[in-house]
CSV table of C-alpha atoms and ligand atoms in Angstrom, one decimal:
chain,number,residue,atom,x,y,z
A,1,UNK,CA,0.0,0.0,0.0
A,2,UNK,CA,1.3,3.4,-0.6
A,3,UNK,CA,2.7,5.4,1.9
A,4,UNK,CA,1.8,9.0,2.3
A,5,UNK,CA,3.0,11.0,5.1
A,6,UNK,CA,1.3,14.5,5.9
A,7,UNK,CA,2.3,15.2,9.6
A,8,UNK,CA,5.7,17.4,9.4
A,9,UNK,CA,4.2,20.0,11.4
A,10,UNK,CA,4.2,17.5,13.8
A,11,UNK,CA,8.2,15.8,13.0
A,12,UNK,CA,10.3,15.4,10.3
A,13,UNK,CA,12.3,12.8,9.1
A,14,UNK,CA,16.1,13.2,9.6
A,15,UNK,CA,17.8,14.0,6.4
A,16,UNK,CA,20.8,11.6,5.0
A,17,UNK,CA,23.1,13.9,5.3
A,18,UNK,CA,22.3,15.2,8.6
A,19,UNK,CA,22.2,11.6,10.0
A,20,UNK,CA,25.9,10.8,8.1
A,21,UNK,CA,26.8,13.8,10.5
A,22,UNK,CA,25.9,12.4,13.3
A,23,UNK,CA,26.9,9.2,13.4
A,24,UNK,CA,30.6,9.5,14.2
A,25,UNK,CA,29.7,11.2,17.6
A,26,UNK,CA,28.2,8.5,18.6
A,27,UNK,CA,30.9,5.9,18.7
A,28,UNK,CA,34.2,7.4,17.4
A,29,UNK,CA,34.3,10.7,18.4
A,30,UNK,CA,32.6,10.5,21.6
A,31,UNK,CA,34.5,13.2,24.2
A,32,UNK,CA,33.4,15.4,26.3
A,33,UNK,CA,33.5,19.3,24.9
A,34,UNK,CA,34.5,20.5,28.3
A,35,UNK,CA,37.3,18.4,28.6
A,36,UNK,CA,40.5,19.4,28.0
A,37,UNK,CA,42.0,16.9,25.3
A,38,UNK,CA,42.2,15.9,22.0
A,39,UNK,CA,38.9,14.0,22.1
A,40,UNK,CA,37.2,17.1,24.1
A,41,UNK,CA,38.7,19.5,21.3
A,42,UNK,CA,36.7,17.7,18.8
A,43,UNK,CA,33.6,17.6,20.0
A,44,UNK,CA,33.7,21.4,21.3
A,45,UNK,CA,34.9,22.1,17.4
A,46,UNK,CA,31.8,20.3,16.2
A,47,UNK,CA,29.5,22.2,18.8
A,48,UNK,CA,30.7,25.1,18.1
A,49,UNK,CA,30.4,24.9,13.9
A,50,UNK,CA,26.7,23.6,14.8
A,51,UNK,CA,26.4,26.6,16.7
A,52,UNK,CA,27.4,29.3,14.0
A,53,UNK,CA,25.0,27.4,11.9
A,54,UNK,CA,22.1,27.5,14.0
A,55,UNK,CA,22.8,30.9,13.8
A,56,UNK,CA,23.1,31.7,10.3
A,57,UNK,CA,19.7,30.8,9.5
A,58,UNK,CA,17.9,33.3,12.1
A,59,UNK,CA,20.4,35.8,11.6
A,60,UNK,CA,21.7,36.1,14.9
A,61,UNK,CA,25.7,35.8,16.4
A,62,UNK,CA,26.7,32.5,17.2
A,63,UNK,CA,27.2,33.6,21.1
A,64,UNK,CA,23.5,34.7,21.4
A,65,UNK,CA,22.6,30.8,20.3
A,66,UNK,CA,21.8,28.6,23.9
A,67,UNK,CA,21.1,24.9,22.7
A,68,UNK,CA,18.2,23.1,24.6
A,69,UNK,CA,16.2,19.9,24.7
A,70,UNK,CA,13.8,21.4,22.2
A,71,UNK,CA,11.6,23.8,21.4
A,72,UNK,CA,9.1,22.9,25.0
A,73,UNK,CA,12.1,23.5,26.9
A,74,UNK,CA,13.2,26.4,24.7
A,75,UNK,CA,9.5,28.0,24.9
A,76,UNK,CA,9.5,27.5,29.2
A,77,UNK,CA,12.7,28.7,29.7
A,78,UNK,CA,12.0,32.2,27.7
A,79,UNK,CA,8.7,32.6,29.8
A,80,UNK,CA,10.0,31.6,33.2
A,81,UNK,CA,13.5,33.1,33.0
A,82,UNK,CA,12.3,36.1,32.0
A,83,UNK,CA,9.0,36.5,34.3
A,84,UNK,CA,10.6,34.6,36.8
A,85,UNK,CA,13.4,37.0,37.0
A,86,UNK,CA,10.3,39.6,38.4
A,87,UNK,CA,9.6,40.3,42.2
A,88,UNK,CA,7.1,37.2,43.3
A,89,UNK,CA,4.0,38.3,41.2
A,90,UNK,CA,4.5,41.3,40.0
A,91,UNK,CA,5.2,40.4,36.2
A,92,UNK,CA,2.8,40.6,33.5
A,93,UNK,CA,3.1,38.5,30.2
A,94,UNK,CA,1.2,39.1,27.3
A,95,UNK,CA,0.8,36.3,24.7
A,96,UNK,CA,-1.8,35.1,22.4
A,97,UNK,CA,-4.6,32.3,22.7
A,98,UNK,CA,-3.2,30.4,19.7
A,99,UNK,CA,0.8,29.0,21.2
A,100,UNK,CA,1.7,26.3,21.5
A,101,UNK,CA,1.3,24.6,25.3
A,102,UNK,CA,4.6,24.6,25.6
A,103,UNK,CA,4.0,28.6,25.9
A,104,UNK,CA,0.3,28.4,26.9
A,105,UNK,CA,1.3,26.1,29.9
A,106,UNK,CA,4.0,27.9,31.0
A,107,UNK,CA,1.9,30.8,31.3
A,108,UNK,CA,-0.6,28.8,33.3
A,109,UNK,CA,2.7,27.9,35.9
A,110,UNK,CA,3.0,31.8,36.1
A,111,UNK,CA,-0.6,32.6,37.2
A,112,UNK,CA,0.1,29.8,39.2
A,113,UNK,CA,2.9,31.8,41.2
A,114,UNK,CA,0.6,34.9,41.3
A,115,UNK,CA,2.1,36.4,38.2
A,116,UNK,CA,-0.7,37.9,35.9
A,117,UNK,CA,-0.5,37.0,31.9
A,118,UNK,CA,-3.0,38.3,29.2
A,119,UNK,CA,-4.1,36.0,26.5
A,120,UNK,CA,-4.6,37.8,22.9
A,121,UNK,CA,-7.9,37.0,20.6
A,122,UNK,CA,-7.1,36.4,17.4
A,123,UNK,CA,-9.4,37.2,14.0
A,124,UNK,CA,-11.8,34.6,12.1
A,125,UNK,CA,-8.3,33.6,10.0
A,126,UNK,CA,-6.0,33.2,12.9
A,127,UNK,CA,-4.0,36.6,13.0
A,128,UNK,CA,-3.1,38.5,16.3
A,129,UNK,CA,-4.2,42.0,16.3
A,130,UNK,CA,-1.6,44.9,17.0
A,131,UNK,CA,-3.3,47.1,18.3
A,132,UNK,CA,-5.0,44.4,20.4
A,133,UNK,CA,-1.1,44.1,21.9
A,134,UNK,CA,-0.7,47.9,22.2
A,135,UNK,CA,-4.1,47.6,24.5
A,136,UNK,CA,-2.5,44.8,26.9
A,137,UNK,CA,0.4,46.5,27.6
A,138,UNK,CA,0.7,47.9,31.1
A,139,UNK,CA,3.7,49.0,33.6
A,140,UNK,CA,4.5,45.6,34.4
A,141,UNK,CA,4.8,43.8,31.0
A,142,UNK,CA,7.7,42.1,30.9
A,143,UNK,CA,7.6,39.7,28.4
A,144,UNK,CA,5.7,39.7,25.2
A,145,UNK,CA,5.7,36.4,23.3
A,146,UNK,CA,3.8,35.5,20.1
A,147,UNK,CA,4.4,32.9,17.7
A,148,UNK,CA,5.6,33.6,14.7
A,149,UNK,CA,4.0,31.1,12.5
A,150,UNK,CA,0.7,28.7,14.2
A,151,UNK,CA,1.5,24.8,13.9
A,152,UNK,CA,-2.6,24.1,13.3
A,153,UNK,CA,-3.5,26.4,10.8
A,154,UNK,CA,-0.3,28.4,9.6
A,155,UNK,CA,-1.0,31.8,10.0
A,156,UNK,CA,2.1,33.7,9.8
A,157,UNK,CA,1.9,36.5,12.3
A,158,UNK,CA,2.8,40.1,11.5
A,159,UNK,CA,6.0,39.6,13.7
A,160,UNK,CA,7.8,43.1,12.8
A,161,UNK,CA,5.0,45.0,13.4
A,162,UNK,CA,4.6,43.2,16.8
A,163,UNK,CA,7.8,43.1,17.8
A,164,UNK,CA,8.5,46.9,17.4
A,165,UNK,CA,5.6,48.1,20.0
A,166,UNK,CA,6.9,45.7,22.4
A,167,UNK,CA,10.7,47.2,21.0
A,168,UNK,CA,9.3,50.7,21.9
A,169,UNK,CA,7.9,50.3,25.1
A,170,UNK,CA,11.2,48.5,26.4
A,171,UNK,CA,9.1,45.2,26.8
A,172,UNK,CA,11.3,42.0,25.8
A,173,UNK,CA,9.8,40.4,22.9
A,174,UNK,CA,9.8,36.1,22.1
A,175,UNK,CA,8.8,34.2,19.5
A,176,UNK,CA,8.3,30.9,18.9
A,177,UNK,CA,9.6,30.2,15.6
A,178,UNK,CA,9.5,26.1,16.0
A,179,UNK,CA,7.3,26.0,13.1
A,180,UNK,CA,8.4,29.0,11.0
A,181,UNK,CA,12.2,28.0,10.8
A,182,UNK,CA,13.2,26.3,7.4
A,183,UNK,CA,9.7,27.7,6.2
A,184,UNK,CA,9.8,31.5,6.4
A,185,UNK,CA,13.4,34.0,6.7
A,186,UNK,CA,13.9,35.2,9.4
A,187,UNK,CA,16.7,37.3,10.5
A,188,UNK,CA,16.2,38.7,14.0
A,189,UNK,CA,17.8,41.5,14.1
A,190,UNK,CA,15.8,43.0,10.9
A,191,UNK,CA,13.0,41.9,12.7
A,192,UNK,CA,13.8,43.3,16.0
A,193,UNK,CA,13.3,40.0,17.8
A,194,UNK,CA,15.2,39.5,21.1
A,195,UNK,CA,14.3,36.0,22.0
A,196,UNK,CA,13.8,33.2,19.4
A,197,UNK,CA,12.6,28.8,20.1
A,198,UNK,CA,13.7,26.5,18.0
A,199,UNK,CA,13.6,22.6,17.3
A,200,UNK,CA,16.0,20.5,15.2
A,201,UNK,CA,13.4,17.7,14.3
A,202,UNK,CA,11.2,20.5,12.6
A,203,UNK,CA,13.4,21.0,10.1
A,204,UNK,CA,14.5,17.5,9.3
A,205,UNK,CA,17.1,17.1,12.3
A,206,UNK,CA,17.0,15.1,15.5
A,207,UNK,CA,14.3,14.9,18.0
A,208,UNK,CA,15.7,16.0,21.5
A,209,UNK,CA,17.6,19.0,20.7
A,210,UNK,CA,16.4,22.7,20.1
A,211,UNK,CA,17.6,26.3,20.6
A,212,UNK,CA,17.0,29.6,22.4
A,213,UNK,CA,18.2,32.8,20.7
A,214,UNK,CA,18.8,35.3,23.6
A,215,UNK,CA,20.2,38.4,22.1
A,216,UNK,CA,22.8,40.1,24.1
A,217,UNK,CA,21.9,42.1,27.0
A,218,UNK,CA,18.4,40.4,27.4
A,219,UNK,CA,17.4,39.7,31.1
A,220,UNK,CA,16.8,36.2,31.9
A,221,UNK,CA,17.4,33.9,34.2
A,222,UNK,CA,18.7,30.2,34.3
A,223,UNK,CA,16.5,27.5,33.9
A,224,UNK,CA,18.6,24.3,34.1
A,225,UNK,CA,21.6,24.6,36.8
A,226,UNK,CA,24.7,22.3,36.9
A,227,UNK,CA,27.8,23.0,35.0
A,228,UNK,CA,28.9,26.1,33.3
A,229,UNK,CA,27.9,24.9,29.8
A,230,UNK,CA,26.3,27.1,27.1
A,231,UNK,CA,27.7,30.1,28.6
A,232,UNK,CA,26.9,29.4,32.1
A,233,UNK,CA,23.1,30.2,31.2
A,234,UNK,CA,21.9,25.8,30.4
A,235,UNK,CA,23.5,23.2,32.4
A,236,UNK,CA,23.9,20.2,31.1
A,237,UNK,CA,27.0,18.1,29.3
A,238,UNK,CA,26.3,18.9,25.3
A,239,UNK,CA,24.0,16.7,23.6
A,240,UNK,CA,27.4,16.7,20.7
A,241,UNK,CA,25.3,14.5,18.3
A,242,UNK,CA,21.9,16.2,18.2
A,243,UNK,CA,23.8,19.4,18.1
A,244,UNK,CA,25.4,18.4,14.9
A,245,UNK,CA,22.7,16.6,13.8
A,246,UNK,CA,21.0,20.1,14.2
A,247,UNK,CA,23.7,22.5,13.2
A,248,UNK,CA,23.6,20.4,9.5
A,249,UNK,CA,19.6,20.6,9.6
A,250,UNK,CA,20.0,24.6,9.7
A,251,UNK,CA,22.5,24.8,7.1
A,252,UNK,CA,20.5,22.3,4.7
A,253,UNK,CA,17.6,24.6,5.9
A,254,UNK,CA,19.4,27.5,5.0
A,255,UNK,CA,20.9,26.6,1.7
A,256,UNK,CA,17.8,25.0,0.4
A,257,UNK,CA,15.0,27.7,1.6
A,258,UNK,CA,13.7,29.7,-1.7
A,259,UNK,CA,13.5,26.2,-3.4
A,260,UNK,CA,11.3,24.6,-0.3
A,261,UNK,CA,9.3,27.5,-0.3
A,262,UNK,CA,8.2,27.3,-4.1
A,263,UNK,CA,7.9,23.4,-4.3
A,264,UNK,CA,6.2,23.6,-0.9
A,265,UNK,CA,3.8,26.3,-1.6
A,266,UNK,CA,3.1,25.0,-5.2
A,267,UNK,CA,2.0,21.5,-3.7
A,268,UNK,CA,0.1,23.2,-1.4
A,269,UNK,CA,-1.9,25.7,-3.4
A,270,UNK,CA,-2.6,22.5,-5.9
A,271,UNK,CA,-4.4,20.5,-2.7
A,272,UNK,CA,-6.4,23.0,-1.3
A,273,UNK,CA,-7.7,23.7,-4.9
A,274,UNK,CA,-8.3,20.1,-5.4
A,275,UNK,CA,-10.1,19.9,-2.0
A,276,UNK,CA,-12.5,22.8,-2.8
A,277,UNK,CA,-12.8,21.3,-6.3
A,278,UNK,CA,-13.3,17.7,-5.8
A,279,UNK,CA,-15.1,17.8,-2.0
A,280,UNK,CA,-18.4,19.4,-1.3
A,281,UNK,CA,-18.8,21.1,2.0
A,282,UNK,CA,-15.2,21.7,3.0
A,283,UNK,CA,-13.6,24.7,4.1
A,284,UNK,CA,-10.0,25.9,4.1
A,285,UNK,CA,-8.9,27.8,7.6
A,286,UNK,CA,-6.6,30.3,8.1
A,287,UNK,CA,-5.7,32.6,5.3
A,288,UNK,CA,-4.5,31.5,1.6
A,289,UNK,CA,-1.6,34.3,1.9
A,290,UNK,CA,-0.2,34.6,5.1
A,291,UNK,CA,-0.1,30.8,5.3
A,292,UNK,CA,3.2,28.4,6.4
A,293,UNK,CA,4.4,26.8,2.9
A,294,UNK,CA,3.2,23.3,3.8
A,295,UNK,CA,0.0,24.0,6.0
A,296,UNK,CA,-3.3,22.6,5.0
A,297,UNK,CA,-5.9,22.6,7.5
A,298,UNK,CA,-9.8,21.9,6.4
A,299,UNK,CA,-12.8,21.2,7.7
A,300,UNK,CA,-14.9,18.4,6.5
A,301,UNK,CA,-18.2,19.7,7.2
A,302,UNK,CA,-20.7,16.9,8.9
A,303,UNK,CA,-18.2,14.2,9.5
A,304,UNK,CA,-16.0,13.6,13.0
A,305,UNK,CA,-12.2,14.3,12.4
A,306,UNK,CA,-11.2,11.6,14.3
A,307,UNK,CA,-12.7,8.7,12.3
A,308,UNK,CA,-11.8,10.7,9.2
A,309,UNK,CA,-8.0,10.3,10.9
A,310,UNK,CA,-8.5,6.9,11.4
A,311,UNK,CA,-9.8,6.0,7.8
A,312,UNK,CA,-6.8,7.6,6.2
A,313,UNK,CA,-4.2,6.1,8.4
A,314,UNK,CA,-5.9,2.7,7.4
A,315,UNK,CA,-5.0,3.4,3.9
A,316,UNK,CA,-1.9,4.3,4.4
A,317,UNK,CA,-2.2,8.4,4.6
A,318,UNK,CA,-1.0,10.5,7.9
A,319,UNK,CA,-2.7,13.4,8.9
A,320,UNK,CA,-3.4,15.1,12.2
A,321,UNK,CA,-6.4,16.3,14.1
A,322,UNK,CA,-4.5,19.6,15.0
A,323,UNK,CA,-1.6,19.5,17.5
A,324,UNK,CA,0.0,16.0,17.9
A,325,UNK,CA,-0.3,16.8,21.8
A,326,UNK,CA,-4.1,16.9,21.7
A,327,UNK,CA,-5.1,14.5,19.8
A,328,UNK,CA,-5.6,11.1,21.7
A,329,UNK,CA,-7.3,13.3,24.5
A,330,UNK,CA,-10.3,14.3,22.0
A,331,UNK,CA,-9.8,17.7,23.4
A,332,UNK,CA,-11.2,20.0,20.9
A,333,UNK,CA,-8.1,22.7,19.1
A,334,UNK,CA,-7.9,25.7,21.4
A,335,UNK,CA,-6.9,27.4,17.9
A,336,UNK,CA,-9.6,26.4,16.1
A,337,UNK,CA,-11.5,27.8,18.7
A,338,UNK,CA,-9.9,30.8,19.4
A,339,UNK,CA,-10.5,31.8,15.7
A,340,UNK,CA,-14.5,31.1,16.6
A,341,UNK,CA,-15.5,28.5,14.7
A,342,UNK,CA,-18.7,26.3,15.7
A,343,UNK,CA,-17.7,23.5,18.1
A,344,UNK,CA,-19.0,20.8,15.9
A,345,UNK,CA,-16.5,22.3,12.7
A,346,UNK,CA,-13.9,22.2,15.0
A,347,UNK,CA,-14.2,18.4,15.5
A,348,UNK,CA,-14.7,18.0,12.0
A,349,UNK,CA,-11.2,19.7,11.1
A,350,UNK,CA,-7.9,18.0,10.0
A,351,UNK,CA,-4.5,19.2,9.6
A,352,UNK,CA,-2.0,18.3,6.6
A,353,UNK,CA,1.3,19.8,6.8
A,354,UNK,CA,3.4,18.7,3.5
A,355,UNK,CA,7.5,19.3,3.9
A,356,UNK,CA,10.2,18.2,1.1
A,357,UNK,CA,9.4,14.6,0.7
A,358,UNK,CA,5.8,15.5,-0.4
A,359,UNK,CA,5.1,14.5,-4.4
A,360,UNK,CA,2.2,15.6,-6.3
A,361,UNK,CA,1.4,11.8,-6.4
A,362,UNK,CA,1.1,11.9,-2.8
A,363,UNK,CA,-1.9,14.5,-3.0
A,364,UNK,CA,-3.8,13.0,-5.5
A,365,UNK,CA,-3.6,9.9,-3.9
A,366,UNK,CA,-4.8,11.8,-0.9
A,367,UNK,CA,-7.6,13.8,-2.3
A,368,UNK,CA,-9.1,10.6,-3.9
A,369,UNK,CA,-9.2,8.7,-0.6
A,370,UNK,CA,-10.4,11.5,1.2
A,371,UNK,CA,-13.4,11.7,-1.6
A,372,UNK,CA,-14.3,7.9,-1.2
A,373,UNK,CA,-13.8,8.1,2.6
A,374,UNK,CA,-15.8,11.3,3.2
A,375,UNK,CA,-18.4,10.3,0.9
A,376,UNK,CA,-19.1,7.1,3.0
A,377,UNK,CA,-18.7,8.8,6.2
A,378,UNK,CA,-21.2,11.3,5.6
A,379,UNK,CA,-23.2,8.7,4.0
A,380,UNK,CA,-23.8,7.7,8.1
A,381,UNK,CA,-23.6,11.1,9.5
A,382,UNK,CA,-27.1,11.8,11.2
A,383,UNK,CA,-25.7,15.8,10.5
A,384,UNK,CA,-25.8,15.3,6.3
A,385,UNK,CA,-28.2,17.8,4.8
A,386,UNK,CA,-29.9,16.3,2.0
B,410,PLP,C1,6.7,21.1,17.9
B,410,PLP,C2,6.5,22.5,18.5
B,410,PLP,C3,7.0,22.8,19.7
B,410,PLP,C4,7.7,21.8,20.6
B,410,PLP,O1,9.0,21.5,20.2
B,410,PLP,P1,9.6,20.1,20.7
B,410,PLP,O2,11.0,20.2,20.2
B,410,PLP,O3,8.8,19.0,20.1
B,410,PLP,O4,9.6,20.2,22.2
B,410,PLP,C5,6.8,24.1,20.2
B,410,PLP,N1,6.2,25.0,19.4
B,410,PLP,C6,5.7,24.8,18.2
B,410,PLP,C7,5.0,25.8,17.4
B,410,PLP,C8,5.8,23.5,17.7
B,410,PLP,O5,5.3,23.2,16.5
């Protein structure tokens, strides 16, 4: 049966050449980078190329580049180390009710400790209002973090414009760019960003390993203690061969970006056009502009996502139901939501996110099971107008 995989929102599979990277720091050159011989000089070499890499793709210096577990640990340690570095409850975060939980749960652990966080409403099409942010702002904002592209329904957020209110009212400003890395440029300093997640197995690199731009000067505590690695700021001996692993996933990132974003958004364009064509009652959300390369989401009016999910994955086809995290706990998308549509749409929306492996074979294939499938699903749903 033909394989057809439609979940890199949710992972990636790690490249050849990234993996050929690897390898050798598993078994050969296996030192420590904080020691101080031969075999600790290799590895710190290796860390520190990975590092400059990293770097190059957001734009930033290789110092101002803190490697992680990923992009949970990088979200939590931008919102605690900064709000946490406030007098016990005094800080205010603003963010938007469309993160990630890695973001939205850290918030929750704030109010938790008394600190106060606003949560910003975003339009029908999944866009955070600026002047909305301009509103929320009060003398104890701290921290201002909004995405800057939404895993569910790929809204690309108007992150310069965001950015420089939080820039001119001397409010630190984070994004997570987990899913906009390898899919959007980004330079942070054009952008005036001053803190930045990301996560290797986004971009076709390991799972396990992730970043935290912190540009220089930026207030923030610790997060992980130990050691002095990563600058004294994450403790922790290296994780050498996800950091290579990760340093050769930026680069191919990098290097390959203009290409991935036409083949990408070509593919993409072509199966939302089929959907509308070939479907009745489906809708595309989010906005066919400001949209991540590779994100499909749609709602299959009158049928339950979830046994839509399951249909597909018996022939072979992976989707999603939204966030990887949710589904499995049937809790409906808090994105989906946020943007306001009817409960019963939101259980009836699916997620395909397409990356570099994707063929135009792969979406036909798609759209023609989803036809047969939907066609027989609805054929049972007590909700089918006739
Ligand atoms: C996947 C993802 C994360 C979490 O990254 P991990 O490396 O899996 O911890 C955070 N934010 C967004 C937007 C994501 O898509």
């Amino acid at each position: 049966m033909r394989q057809v995989y439609l979940d890199y929102a949710a992972t990636t599979p790690v490249k050849e050449e990234v993996l050929a990277e690897m390898l050798p720091f598993f078994s050969l050159q296996y030192g420590n980078p904080s020691s101080l011989h031969k075999f600790g000089y290799t590895a710190r070499e290796a860390v520190d190329l990975a590092r400059e890499r990293v770097a190059a793709l957001i734009g930033a210096k290789a110092s101002e580049i803190y490697f992680t577990s990923g992009g949970t640990e990088s979200d939590n340690w931008a919102v605690e180390g900064v709000a946490g570095a406030q007098p016990a409850g005094r800080a205010h975060v603003i963010t938007s009710k469309i993160e990630h939980h890695a973001l939205l749960h850290s918030c929750a652990a704030l109010e938790e400790k008394g600190h106060s966080v606003s949560y910003l409403e975003v339009d029908p099409t999944g866009f955070v209002q600026p002047h909305a942010l301009k509103q929320a702002i009060n003398e104890r904002t701290c921290l201002v973090s909004i995405m800057f592209a939404n895993n569910e329904v790929g809204s690309i957020q108007p992150i310069a414009e965001l950015a420089k209110i939080a820039n001119s009212a001397g409010i630190i400003f984070h994004t997570d760019a987990v899913q906009a890395a390898g899919n959007l440029p980004i330079n942070v300093q054009q952008l005036g960003i001053d803190m930045l997640s990301l996560s290797a197995h986004k971009i076709y690199g390991p799972k396990g390993i992730g970043a935290l731009y912190i540009k220089e000067g930026t207030a923030i505590s610790n997060f992980i203690h130990g050691g002095s690695q990563e600058h004294k700021r994450r403790a922790g001996t290296e994780n050498v061969p996800g950091i290579v692993g990760f340093g050769k996933a930026a680069e191919l990132a990098a290097r390959n970006l203009n290409d991935h974003i036409k083949k990408t958004t070509t593919l993409r364009d072509y199966f939302i056009d089929r959907l509308l064509a070939d479907i009745p009652d489906v809708q595309i959300n989010g906005s066919r502009e400001q949209r991540l390369p590779g994100n499909v989401n749609a709602t299959f009016n009158y049928i339950e996502g979830e046994a839509l999910l399951l249909d597909l994955d018996i022939n072979g086809i992976a989707a999603s139901t939204g966030s990887a995290c949710s589904s499995g706990s049937f809790a409906p998308s808090h994105v989906l939501t946020a943007m306001g549509l009817p409960i019963e749409q939101v259980y009836s929306s699916l997620r395909f996110s397409l990356g570099d492996f994707t063929t135009k074979e792969d979406i036909d294939h798609t759209v023609s099971v989803l036809n047969a499938t939907v066609k027989r699903l609805r054929a049972f749903s007590p909700f089918t107008q006739e």
